[in-house]
Amino acid sequence: MDACRNVKWTPAQIFSLGSTRTYADGSAKEADNSFRPDKPEVEYPNGIDKGTRPWPNLVIEVAYSETMDHVTDKVKNYWLKPDRAHDAIVVKIDPVPNGQVPTRMIIEEQDPHFLLELRLNSAQLMGMEIF
């Protein structure tokens, strides 16, 4: 596990778990990255390994070929179920046509968690739009 620096004058640390495979509901999933503080084991079989390893506090999903509906469903119905991850960040990247560059980024807040969508299209640079 890689550790991030202490948080603003506290001894708090958060550890990157990378794309750790998790098991639940008869399936296995890997977030593109995940983080959690050092915390005790959980009661068997509630861990990410169907054992005692605790779930991450934060998962990050990057979606390129997936639709936003599909990745949102995965986040809401897998990662954010009770006793799993606390928060999720989704970065949705739309394909960029040849010869064009990314032109705007949209941040969508979906209560109580938020999703980050990176829109790549040929429109003029729109800057940040917050919903």
PDB file of C-alpha atoms in Angstrom:
ATOM      1  CA  MET A   1       0.000   0.000   0.000  1.00  0.00           C
ATOM      2  CA  ASP A   2       1.224   3.459  -0.857  1.00  0.00           C
ATOM      3  CA  ALA A   3       0.530   6.101   1.772  1.00  0.00           C
ATOM      4  CA  CYS A   4      -0.418   9.695   1.128  1.00  0.00           C
ATOM      5  CA  ARG A   5       1.097  12.391   3.342  1.00  0.00           C
ATOM      6  CA  ASN A   6      -0.425  13.347   6.667  1.00  0.00           C
ATOM      7  CA  VAL A   7      -3.504  15.537   6.375  1.00  0.00           C
ATOM      8  CA  LYS A   8      -3.013  19.157   7.515  1.00  0.00           C
ATOM      9  CA  TRP A   9      -1.216  18.841  10.822  1.00  0.00           C
ATOM     10  CA  THR A  10      -2.851  15.563  11.816  1.00  0.00           C
ATOM     11  CA  PRO A  11      -1.410  12.067  11.934  1.00  0.00           C
ATOM     12  CA  ALA A  12      -4.195  10.930   9.557  1.00  0.00           C
ATOM     13  CA  GLN A  13      -3.061   8.999   6.507  1.00  0.00           C
ATOM     14  CA  ILE A  14      -4.880   7.425   3.616  1.00  0.00           C
ATOM     15  CA  PHE A  15      -3.525   4.458   1.705  1.00  0.00           C
ATOM     16  CA  SER A  16      -3.892   3.700  -1.976  1.00  0.00           C
ATOM     17  CA  LEU A  17      -5.098   0.151  -2.494  1.00  0.00           C
ATOM     18  CA  GLY A  18      -4.794   0.446  -6.265  1.00  0.00           C
ATOM     19  CA  SER A  19      -7.242  -1.564  -8.334  1.00  0.00           C
ATOM     20  CA  THR A  20      -7.912  -4.154  -5.661  1.00  0.00           C
ATOM     21  CA  ARG A  21     -10.377  -6.868  -6.676  1.00  0.00           C
ATOM     22  CA  THR A  22     -13.472  -7.039  -4.495  1.00  0.00           C
ATOM     23  CA  TYR A  23     -16.090  -9.771  -4.140  1.00  0.00           C
ATOM     24  CA  ALA A  24     -19.758  -9.347  -3.242  1.00  0.00           C
ATOM     25  CA  ASP A  25     -23.228 -10.282  -4.458  1.00  0.00           C
ATOM     26  CA  GLY A  26     -21.868 -13.222  -6.457  1.00  0.00           C
ATOM     27  CA  SER A  27     -19.580 -11.048  -8.587  1.00  0.00           C
ATOM     28  CA  ALA A  28     -16.128  -9.487  -8.545  1.00  0.00           C
ATOM     29  CA  LYS A  29     -15.234  -5.897  -9.439  1.00  0.00           C
ATOM     30  CA  GLU A  30     -12.128  -3.726  -9.524  1.00  0.00           C
ATOM     31  CA  ALA A  31     -12.217   0.035  -9.199  1.00  0.00           C
ATOM     32  CA  ASP A  32      -9.527   1.851 -11.174  1.00  0.00           C
ATOM     33  CA  ASN A  33      -8.140   3.017  -7.837  1.00  0.00           C
ATOM     34  CA  SER A  34      -9.263   2.941  -4.225  1.00  0.00           C
ATOM     35  CA  PHE A  35      -8.203   4.494  -0.935  1.00  0.00           C
ATOM     36  CA  ARG A  36      -8.779   3.966   2.764  1.00  0.00           C
ATOM     37  CA  PRO A  37      -7.186   4.848   6.086  1.00  0.00           C
ATOM     38  CA  ASP A  38      -5.563   2.131   8.149  1.00  0.00           C
ATOM     39  CA  LYS A  39      -8.469   0.400   9.855  1.00  0.00           C
ATOM     40  CA  PRO A  40      -9.169  -2.885  11.614  1.00  0.00           C
ATOM     41  CA  GLU A  41     -10.398  -6.027   9.942  1.00  0.00           C
ATOM     42  CA  VAL A  42     -14.150  -6.447   9.526  1.00  0.00           C
ATOM     43  CA  GLU A  43     -16.359  -9.307  10.623  1.00  0.00           C
ATOM     44  CA  TYR A  44     -16.121 -12.392   8.395  1.00  0.00           C
ATOM     45  CA  PRO A  45     -17.418 -12.621   5.563  1.00  0.00           C
ATOM     46  CA  ASN A  46     -18.034  -8.874   5.093  1.00  0.00           C
ATOM     47  CA  GLY A  47     -14.613  -7.937   3.736  1.00  0.00           C
ATOM     48  CA  ILE A  48     -13.634  -7.160   0.160  1.00  0.00           C
ATOM     49  CA  ASP A  49     -12.158 -10.643  -0.167  1.00  0.00           C
ATOM     50  CA  LYS A  50     -15.281 -12.329   1.294  1.00  0.00           C
ATOM     51  CA  GLY A  51     -13.130 -12.463   4.391  1.00  0.00           C
ATOM     52  CA  THR A  52     -12.014  -9.789   6.840  1.00  0.00           C
ATOM     53  CA  ARG A  53     -10.191  -7.170   4.703  1.00  0.00           C
ATOM     54  CA  PRO A  54     -12.038  -3.820   5.056  1.00  0.00           C
ATOM     55  CA  TRP A  55     -13.626  -2.070   2.085  1.00  0.00           C
ATOM     56  CA  PRO A  56     -12.023   1.132   0.758  1.00  0.00           C
ATOM     57  CA  ASN A  57     -13.472   4.480   1.824  1.00  0.00           C
ATOM     58  CA  LEU A  58     -13.125   5.975  -1.665  1.00  0.00           C
ATOM     59  CA  VAL A  59     -13.234   4.309  -5.089  1.00  0.00           C
ATOM     60  CA  ILE A  60     -12.382   5.919  -8.404  1.00  0.00           C
ATOM     61  CA  GLU A  61     -13.866   4.622 -11.648  1.00  0.00           C
ATOM     62  CA  VAL A  62     -12.733   5.817 -15.070  1.00  0.00           C
ATOM     63  CA  ALA A  63     -15.189   5.011 -17.859  1.00  0.00           C
ATOM     64  CA  TYR A  64     -14.319   5.304 -21.538  1.00  0.00           C
ATOM     65  CA  SER A  65     -16.348   2.734 -23.447  1.00  0.00           C
ATOM     66  CA  GLU A  66     -19.032   2.340 -20.748  1.00  0.00           C
ATOM     67  CA  THR A  67     -22.131   4.510 -20.818  1.00  0.00           C
ATOM     68  CA  MET A  68     -22.661   6.931 -17.952  1.00  0.00           C
ATOM     69  CA  ASP A  69     -25.824   5.028 -17.012  1.00  0.00           C
ATOM     70  CA  HIS A  70     -23.876   1.754 -16.750  1.00  0.00           C
ATOM     71  CA  VAL A  71     -21.070   3.145 -14.605  1.00  0.00           C
ATOM     72  CA  THR A  72     -23.529   5.080 -12.411  1.00  0.00           C
ATOM     73  CA  ASP A  73     -25.510   1.885 -11.859  1.00  0.00           C
ATOM     74  CA  LYS A  74     -22.308   0.027 -10.923  1.00  0.00           C
ATOM     75  CA  VAL A  75     -21.344   2.732  -8.427  1.00  0.00           C
ATOM     76  CA  LYS A  76     -24.771   2.980  -6.809  1.00  0.00           C
ATOM     77  CA  ASN A  77     -25.621  -0.726  -6.755  1.00  0.00           C
ATOM     78  CA  TYR A  78     -22.204  -2.191  -5.957  1.00  0.00           C
ATOM     79  CA  TRP A  79     -19.682   0.249  -4.517  1.00  0.00           C
ATOM     80  CA  LEU A  80     -22.002   2.424  -2.433  1.00  0.00           C
ATOM     81  CA  LYS A  81     -24.155  -0.287  -0.892  1.00  0.00           C
ATOM     82  CA  PRO A  82     -24.211  -0.284   2.928  1.00  0.00           C
ATOM     83  CA  ASP A  83     -20.953  -1.389   4.607  1.00  0.00           C
ATOM     84  CA  ARG A  84     -18.906  -0.884   1.431  1.00  0.00           C
ATOM     85  CA  ALA A  85     -17.176   2.222   0.058  1.00  0.00           C
ATOM     86  CA  HIS A  86     -18.203   5.569   1.523  1.00  0.00           C
ATOM     87  CA  ASP A  87     -17.685   7.661  -1.628  1.00  0.00           C
ATOM     88  CA  ALA A  88     -17.027   7.199  -5.327  1.00  0.00           C
ATOM     89  CA  ILE A  89     -15.639   9.430  -8.036  1.00  0.00           C
ATOM     90  CA  VAL A  90     -16.446   8.615 -11.646  1.00  0.00           C
ATOM     91  CA  VAL A  91     -14.488  10.135 -14.504  1.00  0.00           C
ATOM     92  CA  LYS A  92     -16.348   9.616 -17.801  1.00  0.00           C
ATOM     93  CA  ILE A  93     -14.239  10.183 -20.895  1.00  0.00           C
ATOM     94  CA  ASP A  94     -16.015  10.403 -24.231  1.00  0.00           C
ATOM     95  CA  PRO A  95     -14.029   9.532 -27.365  1.00  0.00           C
ATOM     96  CA  VAL A  96     -12.314  12.454 -29.085  1.00  0.00           C
ATOM     97  CA  PRO A  97     -12.687  12.584 -32.876  1.00  0.00           C
ATOM     98  CA  ASN A  98      -9.378  12.581 -34.787  1.00  0.00           C
ATOM     99  CA  GLY A  99      -7.761  16.002 -34.905  1.00  0.00           C
ATOM    100  CA  GLN A 100      -9.814  17.446 -32.034  1.00  0.00           C
ATOM    101  CA  VAL A 101      -8.946  18.198 -28.415  1.00  0.00           C
ATOM    102  CA  PRO A 102     -10.976  17.962 -25.183  1.00  0.00           C
ATOM    103  CA  THR A 103     -13.009  21.133 -24.809  1.00  0.00           C
ATOM    104  CA  ARG A 104     -14.949  21.109 -21.562  1.00  0.00           C
ATOM    105  CA  MET A 105     -15.379  19.372 -18.249  1.00  0.00           C
ATOM    106  CA  ILE A 106     -18.669  18.973 -16.413  1.00  0.00           C
ATOM    107  CA  ILE A 107     -18.920  18.202 -12.731  1.00  0.00           C
ATOM    108  CA  GLU A 108     -22.224  16.619 -11.769  1.00  0.00           C
ATOM    109  CA  GLU A 109     -23.238  16.326  -8.159  1.00  0.00           C
ATOM    110  CA  GLN A 110     -25.504  13.412  -7.439  1.00  0.00           C
ATOM    111  CA  ASP A 111     -26.596  13.547  -3.831  1.00  0.00           C
ATOM    112  CA  PRO A 112     -24.902  12.482  -1.608  1.00  0.00           C
ATOM    113  CA  HIS A 113     -22.015  11.463  -3.845  1.00  0.00           C
ATOM    114  CA  PHE A 114     -20.660  13.124  -6.904  1.00  0.00           C
ATOM    115  CA  LEU A 115     -19.594  12.082 -10.341  1.00  0.00           C
ATOM    116  CA  LEU A 116     -17.056  13.825 -12.499  1.00  0.00           C
ATOM    117  CA  GLU A 117     -17.710  13.715 -16.204  1.00  0.00           C
ATOM    118  CA  LEU A 118     -15.128  14.821 -18.712  1.00  0.00           C
ATOM    119  CA  ARG A 119     -16.894  15.709 -21.951  1.00  0.00           C
ATOM    120  CA  LEU A 120     -14.756  15.647 -25.023  1.00  0.00           C
ATOM    121  CA  ASN A 121     -16.358  17.281 -28.038  1.00  0.00           C
ATOM    122  CA  SER A 122     -15.733  19.840 -30.756  1.00  0.00           C
ATOM    123  CA  ALA A 123     -17.577  22.749 -29.099  1.00  0.00           C
ATOM    124  CA  GLN A 124     -15.697  25.802 -27.872  1.00  0.00           C
ATOM    125  CA  LEU A 125     -14.071  25.622 -24.454  1.00  0.00           C
ATOM    126  CA  MET A 126     -16.912  26.002 -21.974  1.00  0.00           C
ATOM    127  CA  GLY A 127     -14.933  25.875 -18.715  1.00  0.00           C
ATOM    128  CA  MET A 128     -16.357  24.307 -15.601  1.00  0.00           C
ATOM    129  CA  GLU A 129     -20.092  23.876 -15.383  1.00  0.00           C
ATOM    130  CA  ILE A 130     -21.482  22.819 -12.028  1.00  0.00           C
ATOM    131  CA  PHE A 131     -24.930  21.268 -11.683  1.00  0.00           C
TER     132      PHE A 131
END
